[in-house]
Each structure stands twice: as C-alpha cells, then as structure tokens.
Amino acid sequence: ESFARMEDLFRTVYLAVSDQIRGRILSVVAELSEADLATFSRAAMRAFFEGIQHKPAFVTVLFQAALSVSRDMTRLALSTLNEFVELLVTLGQATFAQRADVRLDAGLVSAGLVGGIMHMAVRWADSGFQMPLDQVVDNAMLIFAGVASVAVAS
C-alpha cells in the first residue's frame, strides 16, 4: 500500500540493506583511524562478510535481484558498488601512489577488488556459508595482499 510499484518497494529495501552494510564497514574503519591499509582492509572485509552471514538475504538483494529488477535498479546497484570502489580508492591512495612506474589506476584496481569480493560473497552464500568466516576473510585478503605487493614493490 505504501508503494506505487513493487520496484519502489525493492528500491527502498535495497537502499536500506546497502546503507546497513556500508554503515557496518564505515563504523569499523572509523575505529581504526591510525591503522595501515591491511588492517583497514581486513576489518572492513570482516564486517562485510559478517553482515551477509548474519543476514543471507542481503546477498540476494544486493548482488542478484538488484541486477535483474530493471535498468534503473541496475544503475542504482552499479552506482552503489562504485561508492565502495571510491571508498577503497580513498583508503588506498597512499599505497597506489607509491608506484608511478607500474601505471596503477586506483579506480580500476579498486573496481576489480570490489567485484572479486562481491563474487566471493555470492559463492560463499550459495554454499550455505560452509567455510568459516575467518577463512573467507583470509582468502579475500590474498587478493588485497597481491595488489598491495605490486603497489609497494620497489
């Protein structure tokens, strides 16, 4: 009754879910004001993966249904993912800036990281969260460690 169309209801749910996940991540990152990029990354990923483990429907809303409801919802979902990309760019700027010789593009690399983590989340949820949370975070950190090792290699 409160919504003219089902898509309007879905948009409201999607925004609430993405805000809740973003809030979890930002809250954890804010507590680590003096930490390095690896510590930020691990804490943020743990908050993200814990959030979806506690509310598995988040995976469906954020990464599956949002991309198939309509073009407007797909645009919103991609815009939301880009907000997470920009967060990574901001957090990793100092690391990315260390390697001018590699021609790193912080936005492109961050988009790859976000996409990889998103796919890991979908796969983990589809398995019924069989792998322990710490192991999922450790696996996700391998991707970040690889990027960081290229970014800071001399």
XYZ file of N, CA and C in Angstrom:
462
model
N 0.807 -1.199 0.000
C 0.000 0.000 0.000
C 0.848 1.259 0.000
N 2.007 1.214 0.629
C 2.844 2.404 0.759
C 3.642 2.711 -0.507
N 3.630 1.804 -1.465
C 4.444 1.965 -2.667
C 3.578 1.830 -3.907
N 3.828 2.687 -4.877
C 3.056 2.667 -6.119
C 3.363 1.424 -6.944
N 4.636 0.976 -6.882
C 5.051 -0.201 -7.659
C 5.936 -1.086 -6.789
N 6.019 -2.346 -7.155
C 6.891 -3.280 -6.438
C 8.349 -2.836 -6.540
N 8.704 -2.240 -7.672
C 10.082 -1.763 -7.832
C 10.411 -0.687 -6.807
N 9.464 0.151 -6.471
C 9.680 1.179 -5.455
C 9.946 0.546 -4.087
N 9.209 -0.506 -3.786
C 9.440 -1.240 -2.538
C 10.833 -1.860 -2.549
N 11.190 -2.495 -3.658
C 12.506 -3.125 -3.750
C 13.615 -2.082 -3.610
N 13.462 -0.931 -4.246
C 14.458 0.135 -4.159
C 14.664 0.544 -2.699
N 13.578 0.680 -1.952
C 13.654 1.061 -0.540
C 14.399 0.002 0.262
N 14.081 -1.267 0.009
C 14.770 -2.365 0.695
C 16.254 -2.370 0.317
N 16.531 -2.233 -0.974
C 17.916 -2.238 -1.454
C 18.727 -1.130 -0.772
N 18.183 0.068 -0.745
C 18.896 1.187 -0.129
C 19.123 0.963 1.361
N 18.144 0.391 2.040
C 18.291 0.115 3.470
C 19.387 -0.931 3.710
N 19.392 -1.973 2.889
C 20.395 -3.035 3.039
C 21.791 -2.496 2.726
N 21.936 -1.773 1.623
C 23.261 -1.259 1.269
C 23.743 -0.240 2.310
N 22.834 0.568 2.850
C 23.213 1.514 3.906
C 23.658 0.785 5.172
N 22.990 -0.318 5.484
C 23.357 -1.081 6.670
C 24.752 -1.682 6.513
N 25.040 -2.270 5.362
C 26.371 -2.852 5.125
C 27.432 -1.748 5.121
N 27.173 -0.660 4.411
C 28.115 0.464 4.361
C 28.362 0.997 5.770
N 27.300 1.118 6.549
C 27.431 1.604 7.925
C 28.299 0.708 8.773
N 28.135 -0.606 8.615
C 28.979 -1.566 9.354
C 30.446 -1.345 9.017
N 30.711 -1.225 7.726
C 32.098 -1.080 7.272
C 32.684 0.247 7.746
N 31.956 1.322 7.566
C 32.468 2.641 7.965
C 32.664 2.742 9.466
N 31.799 2.102 10.227
C 31.929 2.111 11.677
C 33.229 1.436 12.113
N 33.513 0.301 11.502
C 34.740 -0.432 11.829
C 35.964 0.368 11.408
N 35.927 0.926 10.202
C 37.061 1.703 9.697
C 37.298 2.939 10.561
N 36.231 3.584 11.008
C 36.368 4.782 11.838
C 37.073 4.482 13.158
N 36.874 3.287 13.680
C 37.521 2.903 14.931
C 39.018 2.683 14.764
N 39.474 2.536 13.518
C 40.882 2.231 13.251
C 41.598 3.417 12.617
N 41.402 4.586 13.133
C 41.895 5.804 12.490
C 43.397 5.812 12.226
N 44.165 5.091 12.990
C 45.626 5.102 12.820
C 46.171 3.823 12.214
N 45.318 2.961 11.695
C 45.764 1.663 11.191
C 46.305 1.762 9.770
N 47.031 0.717 9.349
C 47.530 0.661 7.975
C 46.462 0.068 7.053
N 46.737 0.056 5.752
C 45.764 -0.380 4.761
C 45.356 -1.840 4.968
N 46.302 -2.706 5.307
C 45.977 -4.116 5.508
C 45.013 -4.298 6.681
N 45.235 -3.557 7.754
C 44.357 -3.645 8.922
C 42.971 -3.111 8.585
N 42.915 -1.971 7.882
C 41.635 -1.422 7.422
C 40.896 -2.447 6.557
N 41.620 -3.011 5.607
C 41.009 -3.945 4.654
C 40.450 -5.167 5.355
N 41.241 -5.741 6.241
C 40.791 -6.938 6.958
C 39.549 -6.637 7.803
N 39.584 -5.541 8.505
C 38.442 -5.177 9.362
C 37.197 -4.892 8.526
N 37.371 -4.188 7.422
C 36.234 -3.877 6.562
C 35.650 -5.142 5.936
N 36.521 -6.033 5.471
C 36.016 -7.283 4.878
C 35.332 -8.157 5.916
N 35.897 -8.196 7.091
C 35.252 -8.978 8.143
C 33.853 -8.426 8.438
N 33.734 -7.122 8.542
C 32.424 -6.500 8.791
C 31.460 -6.819 7.656
N 31.933 -6.750 6.421
C 31.095 -7.052 5.264
C 30.629 -8.510 5.283
N 31.566 -9.434 5.395
C 31.214 -10.852 5.365
C 30.363 -11.265 6.565
N 30.645 -10.706 7.743
C 29.793 -10.974 8.906
C 28.366 -10.496 8.658
N 28.250 -9.322 8.064
C 26.926 -8.762 7.784
C 26.089 -9.661 6.899
N 26.708 -10.192 5.849
C 25.927 -11.064 4.966
C 25.711 -12.446 5.563
N 26.632 -12.881 6.397
C 26.439 -14.180 7.042
C 25.263 -14.125 8.015
N 25.130 -13.023 8.727
C 24.031 -12.880 9.677
C 22.696 -12.632 8.987
N 22.737 -12.075 7.789
C 21.512 -11.802 7.028
C 21.721 -12.230 5.588
N 21.622 -13.536 5.321
C 21.895 -14.065 3.982
C 21.040 -13.447 2.875
N 19.872 -12.955 3.197
C 19.033 -12.325 2.179
C 19.703 -11.088 1.589
N 20.662 -10.514 2.318
C 21.380 -9.352 1.804
C 22.066 -9.670 0.473
N 22.614 -10.881 0.357
C 23.299 -11.273 -0.872
C 22.328 -11.244 -2.046
N 21.154 -11.798 -1.845
C 20.143 -11.809 -2.906
C 19.749 -10.389 -3.284
N 19.495 -9.567 -2.292
C 19.064 -8.186 -2.558
C 20.169 -7.394 -3.243
N 21.378 -7.436 -2.698
C 22.460 -6.578 -3.184
C 23.069 -7.028 -4.504
N 23.269 -8.327 -4.667
C 24.093 -8.798 -5.776
C 23.368 -9.629 -6.826
N 22.153 -10.023 -6.544
C 21.449 -10.840 -7.519
C 20.193 -10.133 -8.019
N 19.240 -9.912 -7.164
C 17.972 -9.318 -7.595
C 18.151 -7.893 -8.112
N 19.007 -7.118 -7.466
C 19.172 -5.713 -7.862
C 19.633 -5.571 -9.301
N 20.329 -6.571 -9.793
C 20.838 -6.513 -11.161
C 19.850 -7.046 -12.190
N 18.682 -7.487 -11.728
C 17.727 -8.055 -12.681
C 16.326 -7.455 -12.597
N 16.080 -6.567 -11.669
C 14.748 -5.990 -11.487
C 14.391 -5.051 -12.634
N 15.282 -4.121 -12.930
C 15.039 -3.150 -14.000
C 16.345 -2.438 -14.325
N 16.332 -1.678 -15.387
C 17.531 -0.903 -15.728
C 17.834 0.138 -14.666
N 16.799 0.758 -14.139
C 17.019 1.757 -13.083
C 17.657 1.129 -11.852
N 17.211 -0.058 -11.471
C 17.803 -0.730 -10.313
C 19.231 -1.168 -10.619
N 19.487 -1.609 -11.835
C 20.851 -1.978 -12.218
C 21.760 -0.765 -12.106
N 21.298 0.382 -12.577
C 22.090 1.618 -12.460
C 22.344 1.967 -10.992
N 21.309 1.833 -10.168
C 21.475 2.112 -8.745
C 22.483 1.149 -8.116
N 22.374 -0.136 -8.457
C 23.300 -1.128 -7.905
C 24.736 -0.827 -8.327
N 24.937 -0.481 -9.587
C 26.284 -0.155 -10.058
C 26.804 1.119 -9.408
N 25.929 2.076 -9.206
C 26.315 3.305 -8.517
C 26.732 3.007 -7.079
N 25.999 2.127 -6.423
C 26.330 1.748 -5.048
C 27.670 1.027 -5.000
N 27.895 0.111 -5.940
C 29.191 -0.576 -5.990
C 30.316 0.425 -6.209
N 30.070 1.432 -7.040
C 31.088 2.455 -7.274
C 31.380 3.269 -6.024
N 30.411 3.408 -5.136
C 30.675 4.083 -3.860
C 31.678 3.278 -3.040
N 31.556 1.951 -3.077
C 32.521 1.098 -2.380
C 33.888 1.171 -3.058
N 33.897 1.264 -4.377
C 35.152 1.434 -5.110
C 35.833 2.721 -4.668
N 35.081 3.813 -4.601
C 35.650 5.101 -4.196
C 36.167 5.063 -2.757
N 35.488 4.316 -1.891
C 35.982 4.147 -0.522
C 37.358 3.477 -0.541
N 37.503 2.433 -1.348
C 38.800 1.758 -1.457
C 39.859 2.680 -2.044
N 39.485 3.452 -3.048
C 40.429 4.391 -3.641
C 40.926 5.358 -2.567
N 40.015 5.866 -1.775
C 40.382 6.811 -0.720
C 41.299 6.156 0.313
N 40.936 4.963 0.759
C 41.745 4.281 1.770
C 43.111 3.871 1.237
N 43.187 3.525 -0.043
C 44.430 3.008 -0.600
C 45.254 4.003 -1.383
N 44.860 5.266 -1.380
C 45.528 6.268 -2.217
C 47.031 6.324 -1.977
N 47.440 6.302 -0.730
C 48.875 6.378 -0.431
C 49.610 5.163 -0.973
N 48.998 3.996 -0.878
C 49.619 2.780 -1.393
C 49.727 2.833 -2.903
N 48.635 3.221 -3.580
C 48.651 3.289 -5.034
C 49.655 4.317 -5.545
N 49.818 5.402 -4.825
C 50.691 6.486 -5.268
C 52.174 6.110 -5.217
N 52.519 5.033 -4.530
C 53.921 4.658 -4.360
C 54.549 4.083 -5.628
N 53.740 3.679 -6.592
C 54.276 3.005 -7.776
C 53.912 3.706 -9.072
N 54.513 4.819 -9.341
C 54.248 5.536 -10.589
C 54.707 4.738 -11.801
N 55.729 3.885 -11.646
C 56.272 3.132 -12.773
C 55.362 2.006 -13.259
N 54.377 1.608 -12.458
C 53.500 0.491 -12.826
C 52.229 0.969 -13.525
N 51.950 2.249 -13.485
C 50.760 2.852 -14.083
C 49.476 2.273 -13.491
N 49.468 2.148 -12.182
C 48.267 1.676 -11.494
C 47.159 2.709 -11.616
N 45.969 2.248 -11.872
C 44.797 3.113 -11.834
C 44.002 2.686 -10.606
N 44.007 3.520 -9.578
C 43.387 3.168 -8.306
C 41.916 2.803 -8.469
N 41.204 3.520 -9.328
C 39.791 3.230 -9.539
C 39.563 1.886 -10.196
N 40.364 1.581 -11.211
C 40.211 0.315 -11.927
C 40.584 -0.869 -11.035
N 41.698 -0.739 -10.334
C 42.116 -1.815 -9.425
C 41.085 -1.996 -8.316
N 40.599 -0.907 -7.753
C 39.595 -0.991 -6.691
C 38.297 -1.620 -7.197
N 37.917 -1.319 -8.439
C 36.718 -1.936 -9.021
C 36.900 -3.448 -9.126
N 38.088 -3.880 -9.509
C 38.370 -5.312 -9.566
C 38.308 -5.962 -8.197
N 38.825 -5.275 -7.196
C 38.778 -5.802 -5.829
C 37.333 -5.925 -5.348
N 36.537 -4.874 -5.558
C 35.129 -4.904 -5.127
C 34.383 -6.021 -5.860
N 34.601 -6.146 -7.161
C 33.936 -7.204 -7.927
C 34.329 -8.590 -7.445
N 35.604 -8.766 -7.152
C 36.069 -10.058 -6.652
C 35.456 -10.405 -5.300
N 35.420 -9.426 -4.410
C 34.836 -9.650 -3.084
C 33.338 -9.935 -3.209
N 32.680 -9.215 -4.100
C 31.250 -9.441 -4.326
C 31.008 -10.874 -4.792
N 31.805 -11.331 -5.731
C 31.620 -12.696 -6.234
C 31.938 -13.729 -5.149
N 32.937 -13.457 -4.336
C 33.245 -14.359 -3.218
C 32.046 -14.448 -2.274
N 31.412 -13.309 -2.019
C 30.252 -13.279 -1.122
C 29.112 -14.122 -1.679
N 28.847 -13.991 -2.969
C 27.774 -14.771 -3.598
C 28.095 -16.258 -3.520
N 29.316 -16.616 -3.840
C 29.716 -18.037 -3.817
C 29.631 -18.610 -2.401
N 30.094 -17.830 -1.429
C 30.065 -18.276 -0.035
C 28.622 -18.461 0.429
N 27.767 -17.514 0.089
C 26.350 -17.619 0.466
C 25.696 -18.815 -0.208
N 26.010 -19.023 -1.494
C 25.433 -20.164 -2.221
C 25.846 -21.500 -1.619
N 27.008 -21.529 -0.951
C 27.460 -22.773 -0.309
C 26.805 -22.978 1.048
N 25.972 -22.035 1.449
C 25.371 -22.116 2.777
C 26.328 -21.677 3.868
N 27.315 -20.859 3.500
C 28.301 -20.333 4.450
C 29.078 -21.467 5.118
N 29.408 -22.489 4.334
C 30.113 -23.646 4.892
C 31.516 -23.314 5.385
N 32.226 -22.468 4.657
C 33.584 -22.108 5.053
C 33.518 -21.160 6.252
N 34.383 -21.361 7.237
C 34.393 -20.455 8.388
C 34.713 -19.015 7.963
N 34.104 -18.067 8.656
C 34.266 -16.650 8.358
C 35.734 -16.241 8.270
N 36.546 -16.650 9.240
C 37.960 -16.264 9.232
C 38.674 -16.748 7.973
N 38.312 -17.921 7.501
C 38.930 -18.457 6.287
C 38.498 -17.651 5.055
N 37.251 -17.230 5.015
C 36.773 -16.391 3.914
C 37.541 -15.073 3.906
N 37.676 -14.454 5.071
C 38.409 -13.183 5.167
C 39.864 -13.383 4.759
N 40.493 -14.476 5.206
C 41.880 -14.752 4.824
C 42.016 -14.885 3.304
N 41.067 -15.576 2.679
C 41.109 -15.726 1.221
C 40.915 -14.388 0.525
N 40.004 -13.587 1.013
C 39.792 -12.268 0.431
C 41.044 -11.399 0.597
N 41.724 -11.543 1.714
C 42.932 -10.751 1.953
C 44.051 -11.107 0.980
N 44.037 -12.319 0.437
C 45.055 -12.686 -0.557
C 44.980 -11.772 -1.776
N 43.771 -11.424 -2.182
C 43.595 -10.521 -3.316
C 44.178 -9.149 -2.972
N 43.845 -8.646 -1.797
C 44.343 -7.340 -1.377
C 45.856 -7.365 -1.199
N 46.377 -8.450 -0.651
C 47.824 -8.549 -0.450
C 48.552 -8.544 -1.792
N 47.976 -9.211 -2.786
C 48.587 -9.217 -4.117
C 48.654 -7.822 -4.707
N 47.584 -7.084 -4.604
C 47.560 -5.716 -5.111
C 48.534 -4.852 -4.326
N 48.530 -4.986 -3.022
C 49.427 -4.174 -2.195
C 50.883 -4.496 -2.494
N 51.203 -5.771 -2.767
C 52.596 -6.127 -3.033
C 53.080 -5.500 -4.334
N 52.216 -5.404 -5.330
C 52.592 -4.732 -6.582
C 52.704 -3.233 -6.346
N 51.789 -2.695 -5.560
C 51.751 -1.243 -5.346
C 52.955 -0.748 -4.561
N 53.514 -1.566 -3.681
C 54.624 -1.092 -2.845
C 55.968 -1.708 -3.208
N 56.009 -2.600 -4.205
C 57.287 -3.198 -4.605
C 58.199 -2.114 -5.167
N 59.467 -2.269 -4.944
C 60.386 -1.233 -5.452
C 61.147 -1.708 -6.656
